[in-house]
Amino acid sequence: MDRERFTGLKSEIPNAELMVVPMEQEARAVFYREHLENIKNYSAVFAVSDYYAMDLIQFLKSVGISVPEDISVVGFDNKGK
């Protein structure tokens, strides 16, 4: 399902890049910290689910990055309500 979502994104935004994040929350936090400088280079992130979008937003805010002022984050499945 995630691949289908990314393929759909690529059909509309051909230069979109895929960043595969760990599924386990602690490993994901480590991943975000290790890739923070790269993440800062983006103006927007498309997460394959609202859960991952909210997790990323919490991380970004914890390191002083404002959402959506500094970077926009979009989730896919609308389950975060």
mmCIF file of N, CA and C in Angstrom:
data_model
loop_
_atom_site.group_PDB
_atom_site.id
_atom_site.type_symbol
_atom_site.label_atom_id
_atom_site.label_comp_id
_atom_site.label_asym_id
_atom_site.label_seq_id
_atom_site.Cartn_x
_atom_site.Cartn_y
_atom_site.Cartn_z
ATOM 1 N N MET A 1 0.825 -1.189 0.000
ATOM 2 C CA MET A 1 0.000 0.000 0.000
ATOM 3 C C MET A 1 0.877 1.263 0.000
ATOM 4 N N ASP A 2 1.947 1.264 0.788
ATOM 5 C CA ASP A 2 2.815 2.440 0.835
ATOM 6 C C ASP A 2 3.441 2.713 -0.520
ATOM 7 N N ARG A 3 3.844 1.649 -1.210
ATOM 8 C CA ARG A 3 4.438 1.819 -2.542
ATOM 9 C C ARG A 3 3.421 2.436 -3.513
ATOM 10 N N GLU A 4 2.173 2.001 -3.425
ATOM 11 C CA GLU A 4 1.130 2.567 -4.284
ATOM 12 C C GLU A 4 0.943 4.051 -3.997
ATOM 13 N N ARG A 5 0.970 4.429 -2.747
ATOM 14 C CA ARG A 5 0.828 5.845 -2.390
ATOM 15 C C ARG A 5 1.995 6.655 -2.930
ATOM 16 N N PHE A 6 3.203 6.110 -2.804
ATOM 17 C CA PHE A 6 4.365 6.819 -3.324
ATOM 18 C C PHE A 6 4.328 6.893 -4.843
ATOM 19 N N THR A 7 3.912 5.820 -5.495
ATOM 20 C CA THR A 7 3.802 5.829 -6.953
ATOM 21 C C THR A 7 2.805 6.891 -7.408
ATOM 22 N N GLY A 8 1.696 7.022 -6.692
ATOM 23 C CA GLY A 8 0.725 8.066 -7.004
ATOM 24 C C GLY A 8 1.315 9.452 -6.833
ATOM 25 N N LEU A 9 2.084 9.645 -5.775
ATOM 26 C CA LEU A 9 2.744 10.934 -5.553
ATOM 27 C C LEU A 9 3.716 11.231 -6.690
ATOM 28 N N LYS A 10 4.524 10.231 -7.077
ATOM 29 C CA LYS A 10 5.491 10.421 -8.166
ATOM 30 C C LYS A 10 4.806 10.754 -9.489
ATOM 31 N N SER A 11 3.583 10.260 -9.687
ATOM 32 C CA SER A 11 2.890 10.558 -10.940
ATOM 33 C C SER A 11 2.548 12.045 -11.036
ATOM 34 N N GLU A 12 2.394 12.694 -9.908
ATOM 35 C CA GLU A 12 2.071 14.129 -9.888
ATOM 36 C C GLU A 12 3.287 15.003 -9.600
ATOM 37 N N ILE A 13 4.239 14.475 -8.841
ATOM 38 C CA ILE A 13 5.457 15.215 -8.490
ATOM 39 C C ILE A 13 6.642 14.315 -8.837
ATOM 40 N N PRO A 14 7.062 14.338 -10.092
ATOM 41 C CA PRO A 14 8.087 13.398 -10.566
ATOM 42 C C PRO A 14 9.411 13.445 -9.807
ATOM 43 N N ASN A 15 9.773 14.594 -9.249
ATOM 44 C CA ASN A 15 11.052 14.675 -8.546
ATOM 45 C C ASN A 15 10.927 14.348 -7.054
ATOM 46 N N ALA A 16 9.785 13.816 -6.625
ATOM 47 C CA ALA A 16 9.609 13.405 -5.232
ATOM 48 C C ALA A 16 10.613 12.306 -4.902
ATOM 49 N N GLU A 17 11.152 12.375 -3.686
ATOM 50 C CA GLU A 17 12.123 11.383 -3.243
ATOM 51 C C GLU A 17 11.524 10.531 -2.137
ATOM 52 N N LEU A 18 11.937 9.284 -2.085
ATOM 53 C CA LEU A 18 11.446 8.352 -1.076
ATOM 54 C C LEU A 18 12.460 8.244 0.052
ATOM 55 N N MET A 19 11.994 8.450 1.272
ATOM 56 C CA MET A 19 12.815 8.246 2.445
ATOM 57 C C MET A 19 12.105 7.194 3.291
ATOM 58 N N VAL A 20 12.682 6.016 3.366
ATOM 59 C CA VAL A 20 12.062 4.909 4.095
ATOM 60 C C VAL A 20 12.455 5.028 5.566
ATOM 61 N N VAL A 21 11.449 5.222 6.418
ATOM 62 C CA VAL A 21 11.702 5.370 7.855
ATOM 63 C C VAL A 21 11.353 4.068 8.575
ATOM 64 N N PRO A 22 12.038 3.804 9.677
ATOM 65 C CA PRO A 22 11.731 2.590 10.441
ATOM 66 C C PRO A 22 10.302 2.608 10.981
ATOM 67 N N MET A 23 9.710 1.449 11.110
ATOM 68 C CA MET A 23 8.345 1.358 11.628
ATOM 69 C C MET A 23 8.310 1.505 13.151
ATOM 70 N N GLU A 24 9.355 1.069 13.839
ATOM 71 C CA GLU A 24 9.408 1.122 15.293
ATOM 72 C C GLU A 24 9.683 2.565 15.744
ATOM 73 N N GLN A 25 8.929 3.062 16.700
ATOM 74 C CA GLN A 25 8.960 4.480 17.074
ATOM 75 C C GLN A 25 10.331 4.961 17.538
ATOM 76 N N GLU A 26 10.997 4.215 18.392
ATOM 77 C CA GLU A 26 12.317 4.664 18.870
ATOM 78 C C GLU A 26 13.327 4.693 17.737
ATOM 79 N N ALA A 27 13.305 3.691 16.878
ATOM 80 C CA ALA A 27 14.215 3.662 15.727
ATOM 81 C C ALA A 27 13.915 4.814 14.778
ATOM 82 N N ARG A 28 12.630 5.154 14.660
ATOM 83 C CA ARG A 28 12.236 6.277 13.802
ATOM 84 C C ARG A 28 12.786 7.589 14.361
ATOM 85 N N ALA A 29 12.723 7.777 15.674
ATOM 86 C CA ALA A 29 13.251 9.000 16.284
ATOM 87 C C ALA A 29 14.751 9.122 16.030
ATOM 88 N N VAL A 30 15.464 8.011 16.142
ATOM 89 C CA VAL A 30 16.902 8.006 15.845
ATOM 90 C C VAL A 30 17.124 8.365 14.383
ATOM 91 N N PHE A 31 16.341 7.773 13.501
ATOM 92 C CA PHE A 31 16.436 8.048 12.068
ATOM 93 C C PHE A 31 16.227 9.539 11.793
ATOM 94 N N TYR A 32 15.186 10.114 12.388
ATOM 95 C CA TYR A 32 14.915 11.546 12.190
ATOM 96 C C TYR A 32 16.096 12.392 12.647
ATOM 97 N N ARG A 33 16.661 12.068 13.806
ATOM 98 C CA ARG A 33 17.805 12.843 14.301
ATOM 99 C C ARG A 33 18.992 12.716 13.355
ATOM 100 N N GLU A 34 19.257 11.499 12.901
ATOM 101 C CA GLU A 34 20.395 11.268 12.004
ATOM 102 C C GLU A 34 20.223 11.947 10.651
ATOM 103 N N HIS A 35 18.982 12.138 10.207
ATOM 104 C CA HIS A 35 18.711 12.723 8.891
ATOM 105 C C HIS A 35 18.154 14.144 8.970
ATOM 106 N N LEU A 36 18.268 14.773 10.114
ATOM 107 C CA LEU A 36 17.658 16.090 10.317
ATOM 108 C C LEU A 36 18.131 17.126 9.303
ATOM 109 N N GLU A 37 19.418 17.183 9.050
ATOM 110 C CA GLU A 37 19.931 18.194 8.106
ATOM 111 C C GLU A 37 19.350 17.980 6.716
ATOM 112 N N ASN A 38 19.193 16.744 6.295
ATOM 113 C CA ASN A 38 18.581 16.439 5.007
ATOM 114 C C ASN A 38 17.095 16.814 5.014
ATOM 115 N N ILE A 39 16.401 16.478 6.091
ATOM 116 C CA ILE A 39 14.974 16.795 6.204
ATOM 117 C C ILE A 39 14.750 18.301 6.117
ATOM 118 N N LYS A 40 15.635 19.076 6.714
ATOM 119 C CA LYS A 40 15.509 20.544 6.699
ATOM 120 C C LYS A 40 15.571 21.123 5.282
ATOM 121 N N ASN A 41 16.130 20.383 4.341
ATOM 122 C CA ASN A 41 16.249 20.867 2.962
ATOM 123 C C ASN A 41 14.927 20.838 2.204
ATOM 124 N N TYR A 42 13.936 20.155 2.748
ATOM 125 C CA TYR A 42 12.643 20.024 2.074
ATOM 126 C C TYR A 42 11.676 21.116 2.525
ATOM 127 N N SER A 43 10.806 21.518 1.632
ATOM 128 C CA SER A 43 9.750 22.471 1.999
ATOM 129 C C SER A 43 8.486 21.738 2.416
ATOM 130 N N ALA A 44 8.389 20.452 2.044
ATOM 131 C CA ALA A 44 7.202 19.660 2.392
ATOM 132 C C ALA A 44 7.558 18.179 2.447
ATOM 133 N N VAL A 45 6.809 17.470 3.292
ATOM 134 C CA VAL A 45 6.960 16.022 3.419
ATOM 135 C C VAL A 45 5.586 15.390 3.265
ATOM 136 N N PHE A 46 5.516 14.355 2.461
ATOM 137 C CA PHE A 46 4.299 13.561 2.296
ATOM 138 C C PHE A 46 4.523 12.257 3.040
ATOM 139 N N ALA A 47 3.770 12.033 4.095
ATOM 140 C CA ALA A 47 3.876 10.794 4.871
ATOM 141 C C ALA A 47 2.817 9.817 4.378
ATOM 142 N N VAL A 48 3.134 8.534 4.397
ATOM 143 C CA VAL A 48 2.208 7.537 3.861
ATOM 144 C C VAL A 48 1.011 7.294 4.767
ATOM 145 N N SER A 49 1.014 7.886 5.967
ATOM 146 C CA SER A 49 -0.156 7.791 6.849
ATOM 147 C C SER A 49 -0.184 8.997 7.774
ATOM 148 N N ASP A 50 -1.349 9.277 8.309
ATOM 149 C CA ASP A 50 -1.465 10.371 9.273
ATOM 150 C C ASP A 50 -0.645 10.087 10.526
ATOM 151 N N TYR A 51 -0.569 8.819 10.916
ATOM 152 C CA TYR A 51 0.210 8.450 12.099
ATOM 153 C C TYR A 51 1.670 8.892 11.934
ATOM 154 N N TYR A 52 2.268 8.570 10.787
ATOM 155 C CA TYR A 52 3.654 8.958 10.546
ATOM 156 C C TYR A 52 3.785 10.473 10.397
ATOM 157 N N ALA A 53 2.802 11.102 9.827
ATOM 158 C CA ALA A 53 2.830 12.566 9.700
ATOM 159 C C ALA A 53 2.835 13.212 11.082
ATOM 160 N N MET A 54 1.961 12.751 11.971
ATOM 161 C CA MET A 54 1.898 13.320 13.322
ATOM 162 C C MET A 54 3.187 13.042 14.090
ATOM 163 N N ASP A 55 3.743 11.870 13.917
ATOM 164 C CA ASP A 55 5.001 11.527 14.570
ATOM 165 C C ASP A 55 6.113 12.465 14.103
ATOM 166 N N LEU A 56 6.183 12.718 12.799
ATOM 167 C CA LEU A 56 7.194 13.623 12.263
ATOM 168 C C LEU A 56 6.966 15.047 12.757
ATOM 169 N N ILE A 57 5.727 15.492 12.779
ATOM 170 C CA ILE A 57 5.429 16.841 13.269
ATOM 171 C C ILE A 57 5.897 16.995 14.713
ATOM 172 N N GLN A 58 5.616 16.006 15.549
ATOM 173 C CA GLN A 58 6.069 16.067 16.948
ATOM 174 C C GLN A 58 7.587 16.149 17.031
ATOM 175 N N PHE A 59 8.276 15.372 16.216
ATOM 176 C CA PHE A 59 9.738 15.425 16.214
ATOM 177 C C PHE A 59 10.216 16.803 15.758
ATOM 178 N N LEU A 60 9.682 17.286 14.650
ATOM 179 C CA LEU A 60 10.123 18.586 14.134
ATOM 180 C C LEU A 60 9.931 19.686 15.165
ATOM 181 N N LYS A 61 8.786 19.705 15.811
ATOM 182 C CA LYS A 61 8.535 20.710 16.843
ATOM 183 C C LYS A 61 9.516 20.566 18.003
ATOM 184 N N SER A 62 9.890 19.341 18.341
ATOM 185 C CA SER A 62 10.814 19.119 19.457
ATOM 186 C C SER A 62 12.212 19.659 19.183
ATOM 187 N N VAL A 63 12.550 19.824 17.902
ATOM 188 C CA VAL A 63 13.862 20.371 17.542
ATOM 189 C C VAL A 63 13.755 21.812 17.039
ATOM 190 N N GLY A 64 12.609 22.445 17.292
ATOM 191 C CA GLY A 64 12.450 23.861 16.986
ATOM 192 C C GLY A 64 12.075 24.198 15.559
ATOM 193 N N ILE A 65 11.588 23.235 14.817
ATOM 194 C CA ILE A 65 11.157 23.488 13.437
ATOM 195 C C ILE A 65 9.649 23.666 13.440
ATOM 196 N N SER A 66 9.193 24.790 12.888
ATOM 197 C CA SER A 66 7.765 25.102 12.876
ATOM 198 C C SER A 66 7.069 24.471 11.689
ATOM 199 N N VAL A 67 5.930 23.868 11.979
ATOM 200 C CA VAL A 67 5.070 23.271 10.953
ATOM 201 C C VAL A 67 3.775 24.071 10.947
ATOM 202 N N PRO A 68 3.361 24.649 9.862
ATOM 203 C CA PRO A 68 3.850 24.535 8.489
ATOM 204 C C PRO A 68 4.767 25.669 8.062
ATOM 205 N N GLU A 69 5.157 26.550 8.974
ATOM 206 C CA GLU A 69 5.956 27.708 8.582
ATOM 207 C C GLU A 69 7.296 27.325 7.953
ATOM 208 N N ASP A 70 8.029 26.389 8.579
ATOM 209 C CA ASP A 70 9.330 25.987 8.064
ATOM 210 C C ASP A 70 9.244 24.812 7.094
ATOM 211 N N ILE A 71 8.328 23.911 7.354
ATOM 212 C CA ILE A 71 8.151 22.730 6.513
ATOM 213 C C ILE A 71 6.699 22.269 6.632
ATOM 214 N N SER A 72 6.103 21.897 5.539
ATOM 215 C CA SER A 72 4.739 21.384 5.538
ATOM 216 C C SER A 72 4.784 19.862 5.640
ATOM 217 N N VAL A 73 3.820 19.290 6.361
ATOM 218 C CA VAL A 73 3.746 17.845 6.497
ATOM 219 C C VAL A 73 2.314 17.412 6.145
ATOM 220 N N VAL A 74 2.225 16.451 5.252
ATOM 221 C CA VAL A 74 0.918 15.947 4.805
ATOM 222 C C VAL A 74 0.853 14.455 5.089
ATOM 223 N N GLY A 75 -0.248 14.014 5.696
ATOM 224 C CA GLY A 75 -0.484 12.590 5.904
ATOM 225 C C GLY A 75 -1.458 12.099 4.852
ATOM 226 N N PHE A 76 -1.597 10.800 4.720
ATOM 227 C CA PHE A 76 -2.419 10.274 3.636
ATOM 228 C C PHE A 76 -3.795 9.812 4.040
ATOM 229 N N ASP A 77 -3.923 9.049 5.112
ATOM 230 C CA ASP A 77 -5.150 8.281 5.287
ATOM 231 C C ASP A 77 -6.255 8.928 6.122
ATOM 232 N N ASN A 78 -6.040 10.128 6.601
ATOM 233 C CA ASN A 78 -7.084 10.880 7.302
ATOM 234 C C ASN A 78 -7.568 10.184 8.573
ATOM 235 N N LYS A 79 -6.716 9.381 9.197
ATOM 236 C CA LYS A 79 -7.096 8.703 10.440
ATOM 237 C C LYS A 79 -6.597 9.442 11.673
ATOM 238 N N GLY A 80 -5.932 10.566 11.465
ATOM 239 C CA GLY A 80 -5.359 11.294 12.594
ATOM 240 C C GLY A 80 -6.339 12.215 13.295
ATOM 241 N N LYS A 81 -7.587 12.247 12.852
ATOM 242 C CA LYS A 81 -8.581 13.148 13.443
ATOM 243 C C LYS A 81 -9.006 12.681 14.803
#
